[in-house]
CSV table of C-alpha atoms in Angstrom, one decimal:
chain,number,residue,atom,x,y,z
A,170,MET,CA,3.9,1.3,4.5
A,171,ARG,CA,5.4,-1.2,6.9
A,172,ALA,CA,4.3,-4.1,9.3
A,173,ILE,CA,4.7,-6.4,12.5
A,174,PHE,CA,1.5,-6.0,14.4
A,175,ALA,CA,-0.9,-8.9,14.6
A,176,ILE,CA,-4.4,-7.8,13.4
A,177,LEU,CA,-7.4,-10.1,13.5
A,178,PHE,CA,-10.5,-9.6,11.4
A,179,SER,CA,-14.1,-10.6,11.8
A,180,VAL,CA,-16.7,-11.2,9.1
A,181,LEU,CA,-19.9,-9.4,9.8
A,182,SER,CA,-21.5,-9.8,6.3
A,183,ILE,CA,-22.7,-12.8,4.4
A,184,PHE,CA,-22.1,-12.8,0.7
A,185,SER,CA,-24.4,-14.6,-1.6
A,186,VAL,CA,-25.3,-13.5,-5.2
A,187,ASP,CA,-22.9,-13.8,-8.1
A,188,ALA,CA,-19.1,-13.7,-7.5
A,189,SER,CA,-18.0,-13.0,-4.0
A,190,PRO,CA,-14.7,-13.3,-2.1
A,191,GLN,CA,-15.8,-16.5,-0.4
A,192,ASP,CA,-16.6,-18.1,-3.8
A,193,THR,CA,-13.7,-17.0,-6.0
A,194,LEU,CA,-10.7,-15.9,-3.9
A,195,LYS,CA,-7.8,-18.3,-4.0
A,196,THR,CA,-5.6,-18.6,-0.9
A,197,VAL,CA,-1.9,-19.2,-1.2
A,198,PRO,CA,-1.1,-22.9,-0.5
A,199,LYS,CA,1.3,-24.0,2.1
A,200,ASP,CA,5.0,-23.8,1.1
A,201,SER,CA,4.1,-21.5,-1.8
A,202,VAL,CA,4.7,-17.9,-2.6
A,203,LEU,CA,2.5,-15.3,-4.2
A,204,ILE,CA,4.4,-13.1,-6.7
A,205,THR,CA,2.7,-10.0,-8.2
A,206,SER,CA,3.6,-6.7,-9.8
A,207,PHE,CA,2.2,-3.6,-8.2
A,208,THR,CA,1.6,0.1,-9.1
A,209,GLN,CA,1.0,2.3,-6.1
A,210,ASN,CA,-0.4,5.8,-6.4
A,211,ARG,CA,-0.1,7.8,-3.2
A,212,HIS,CA,-2.4,10.7,-3.0
A,213,LEU,CA,-1.3,13.4,-0.5
A,214,SER,CA,-3.3,16.5,0.2
A,215,SER,CA,-0.1,18.6,0.3
A,216,ILE,CA,0.9,17.5,-3.3
A,217,PRO,CA,-1.2,18.2,-6.4
A,218,THR,CA,-0.2,15.0,-8.3
A,219,PRO,CA,0.0,11.5,-6.9
A,220,LEU,CA,3.4,9.9,-6.1
A,221,ILE,CA,3.7,6.8,-8.3
A,222,SER,CA,5.8,3.7,-7.6
A,223,THR,CA,6.1,0.3,-9.2
A,224,GLY,CA,7.7,-2.9,-8.3
A,225,THR,CA,7.3,-6.6,-7.3
A,226,LEU,CA,5.8,-8.1,-4.2
A,227,LYS,CA,6.6,-11.6,-2.9
A,228,LEU,CA,4.3,-13.0,-0.1
A,229,TRP,CA,5.2,-16.1,1.9
A,230,PRO,CA,2.1,-16.5,4.1
A,231,GLN,CA,2.8,-16.7,7.9
A,232,LYS,CA,6.5,-15.9,7.2
A,233,GLY,CA,6.7,-12.6,5.6
A,234,LEU,CA,6.5,-10.2,2.7
A,235,ILE,CA,9.2,-8.7,0.4
A,236,TRP,CA,8.1,-5.4,-1.0
A,237,ALA,CA,10.6,-4.4,-3.7
A,238,THR,CA,10.1,-1.0,-5.2
A,239,GLU,CA,11.8,-0.6,-8.6
A,240,HIS,CA,10.6,2.9,-9.6
A,241,SER,CA,10.8,5.7,-8.9
A,242,PHE,CA,12.9,5.3,-5.7
A,243,PRO,CA,14.3,1.8,-5.6
A,244,SER,CA,14.1,0.1,-2.2
A,245,THR,CA,13.4,-3.3,-0.7
A,246,LEU,CA,11.4,-3.7,2.5
A,247,ILE,CA,11.2,-7.0,4.4
A,248,ILE,CA,8.3,-7.6,6.8
A,249,SER,CA,8.7,-10.8,8.9
A,250,LYS,CA,7.6,-12.0,12.3
A,251,SER,CA,10.7,-10.5,13.8
A,252,GLY,CA,10.1,-7.0,12.5
A,253,LEU,CA,10.4,-4.5,9.7
A,254,TYR,CA,13.6,-4.2,7.7
A,255,GLN,CA,15.1,-2.3,4.8
A,256,ILE,CA,17.7,-4.0,2.7
A,257,GLU,CA,21.0,-2.1,2.5
A,258,ASN,CA,24.0,-3.6,0.7
A,259,GLY,CA,22.2,-6.9,0.7
A,260,GLN,CA,21.7,-6.9,4.5
A,261,PRO,CA,18.5,-6.3,6.4
A,262,LYS,CA,18.6,-3.2,8.6
A,263,VAL,CA,15.9,-2.8,11.4
A,264,LEU,CA,13.7,0.2,10.8
A,265,GLU,CA,11.0,0.2,13.4
A,266,LYS,CA,8.6,-2.0,15.4
A,267,ALA,CA,4.9,-1.9,16.1
A,268,THR,CA,4.2,1.3,14.1
A,269,GLN,CA,1.3,2.4,12.0
A,270,SER,CA,3.1,1.2,8.9
A,271,ASP,CA,3.7,-2.1,10.5
A,272,MET,CA,0.0,-2.6,11.0
A,273,VAL,CA,-0.8,-1.6,7.4
A,274,PHE,CA,1.7,-4.1,6.0
A,275,LYS,CA,0.4,-6.9,8.3
A,276,ILE,CA,-3.2,-6.2,7.1
A,277,LEU,CA,-2.0,-6.2,3.5
A,278,SER,CA,-0.3,-9.5,4.0
A,279,ALA,CA,-3.5,-11.1,5.3
A,280,ILE,CA,-5.6,-9.6,2.4
A,281,LEU,CA,-3.2,-10.7,-0.3
A,282,ALA,CA,-2.9,-14.2,1.1
A,283,GLY,CA,-6.7,-14.5,0.8
A,284,ASN,CA,-7.2,-14.9,4.6
A,285,PHE,CA,-9.1,-11.8,5.4
A,286,LEU,CA,-12.6,-13.4,5.4
A,287,LYS,CA,-11.8,-16.3,7.7
A,288,GLY,CA,-13.2,-15.6,11.1
A,289,LEU,CA,-10.7,-13.0,12.1
A,290,GLU,CA,-11.5,-10.0,14.3
A,291,GLY,CA,-11.0,-6.3,14.0
A,292,PHE,CA,-13.0,-5.0,11.0
A,293,ASP,CA,-16.5,-4.6,9.8
A,294,ILE,CA,-16.7,-6.1,6.3
A,295,THR,CA,-19.2,-4.7,3.9
A,296,LEU,CA,-19.9,-6.0,0.4
A,297,VAL,CA,-20.0,-2.9,-1.8
A,298,SER,CA,-20.7,-4.5,-5.2
A,299,GLN,CA,-20.3,-7.8,-7.0
A,300,ASP,CA,-20.8,-9.4,-10.4
A,301,LYS,CA,-19.6,-12.5,-12.2
A,302,SER,CA,-16.2,-11.0,-12.9
A,303,GLN,CA,-15.3,-9.0,-9.8
A,304,TRP,CA,-16.3,-8.2,-6.2
A,305,HIS,CA,-15.6,-5.1,-4.1
A,306,VAL,CA,-15.6,-5.1,-0.3
A,307,LYS,CA,-14.8,-2.5,2.3
A,308,LEU,CA,-13.0,-3.1,5.6
A,309,ALA,CA,-13.8,-0.6,8.3
A,310,PRO,CA,-11.6,-0.9,11.5
A,311,GLN,CA,-13.3,-1.4,14.9
A,312,ASN,CA,-10.0,-0.9,16.7
A,313,SER,CA,-9.6,2.7,17.9
A,314,GLN,CA,-5.8,2.5,17.5
A,315,ILE,CA,-6.2,1.8,13.8
A,316,LYS,CA,-9.1,4.3,13.4
A,317,ASN,CA,-6.7,7.1,14.3
A,318,PHE,CA,-4.9,6.7,11.0
A,319,ILE,CA,-6.8,4.3,8.8
A,320,THR,CA,-10.6,4.8,8.0
A,321,ALA,CA,-11.0,2.0,5.5
A,322,PHE,CA,-9.5,-0.6,3.2
A,323,SER,CA,-11.3,-0.9,-0.1
A,324,ILE,CA,-10.6,-4.2,-1.8
A,325,GLN,CA,-11.4,-5.4,-5.3
A,326,GLY,CA,-10.7,-8.7,-6.9
A,327,HIS,CA,-11.9,-12.1,-8.2
A,328,GLU,CA,-9.6,-15.1,-7.9
A,329,GLN,CA,-6.8,-12.8,-6.8
A,330,ILE,CA,-6.7,-9.4,-5.2
A,331,GLN,CA,-6.6,-6.8,-8.0
A,332,ARG,CA,-6.8,-3.5,-6.2
A,333,ILE,CA,-6.5,-2.1,-2.6
A,334,THR,CA,-7.2,1.4,-1.6
A,335,ILE,CA,-6.1,2.5,1.8
A,336,CYS,CA,-8.0,5.5,3.1
A,337,ARG,CA,-6.2,7.5,5.8
A,338,ALA,CA,-7.8,9.6,8.6
A,339,ASN,CA,-6.0,12.7,7.4
A,340,GLY,CA,-7.7,12.5,3.9
A,341,ASP,CA,-4.7,11.0,2.1
A,342,TYR,CA,-5.1,7.6,0.4
A,343,ASP,CA,-3.0,5.0,-1.4
A,344,ASP,CA,-4.4,3.2,-4.4
A,345,ILE,CA,-2.5,0.0,-5.2
A,346,VAL,CA,-3.1,-2.1,-8.3
A,347,PHE,CA,-1.8,-5.7,-8.5
A,348,THR,CA,-1.1,-7.5,-11.8
A,349,ASN,CA,0.7,-10.6,-13.2
A,350,HIS,CA,-0.2,-12.8,-10.2
A,351,LYS,CA,1.7,-16.0,-10.0
A,352,ILE,CA,1.8,-18.7,-7.2
A,353,ALA,CA,5.1,-20.5,-7.2
A,354,PRO,CA,6.7,-23.3,-5.1
A,355,LEU,CA,8.8,-21.9,-2.3
A,356,LYS,CA,12.2,-23.0,-3.6
A,357,LYS,CA,11.5,-21.6,-7.1
A,358,ALA,CA,10.0,-18.3,-5.9
A,359,LEU,CA,12.6,-17.2,-3.4
A,360,SER,CA,16.4,-17.0,-3.7
A,361,SER,CA,18.6,-18.4,-0.8
A,362,GLN,CA,19.1,-14.8,0.2
A,363,GLU,CA,15.4,-14.0,0.3
A,364,LEU,CA,14.7,-17.2,2.3
A,365,ARG,CA,17.4,-16.0,4.8
A,366,TRP,CA,15.8,-12.6,5.1
A,367,LEU,CA,12.3,-14.1,5.9
A,368,ASN,CA,13.6,-16.8,8.2
A,369,ASP,CA,15.9,-14.6,10.4
């Protein structure tokens, strides 16, 4: 999963009853960073059991995303405006640009920042269910380039995004659960090295 491609979304549904993303979802304030733990279950048709990874995510809206996997294969990915990087020996190494993974990570960034319902283009948005404690929406891509590898994003949450399922065209899917959400001031959330990674 990786990202550098600008994707815009459009809202084609109006939410009303009980809790909805419009009513409850908090956006990340300017000069703040969202920090959250994640557990990712990757379901591949060629493998009988899901591949499980856990780690920490740091999102600085409009600047970039640090996706640090701690288990089972430690790695750190940096997604910024300048591209996609993997950290090796403390230094960012360019991986690739404008790929499928780039687009997925860019979309994830917008979702986690709480911006995916704000007049952006590229997806049909359907309210699947809602109650006072949680809502569930589905994003279906309109863009044929995205449809070739992603059929839908399923998103559940309340004040924060709690779960995202990425459904792929080949039948595989990723189920990502986010916990321990915290919004922190920029200077407290990111080290000087992390600031450098996202500003380069």
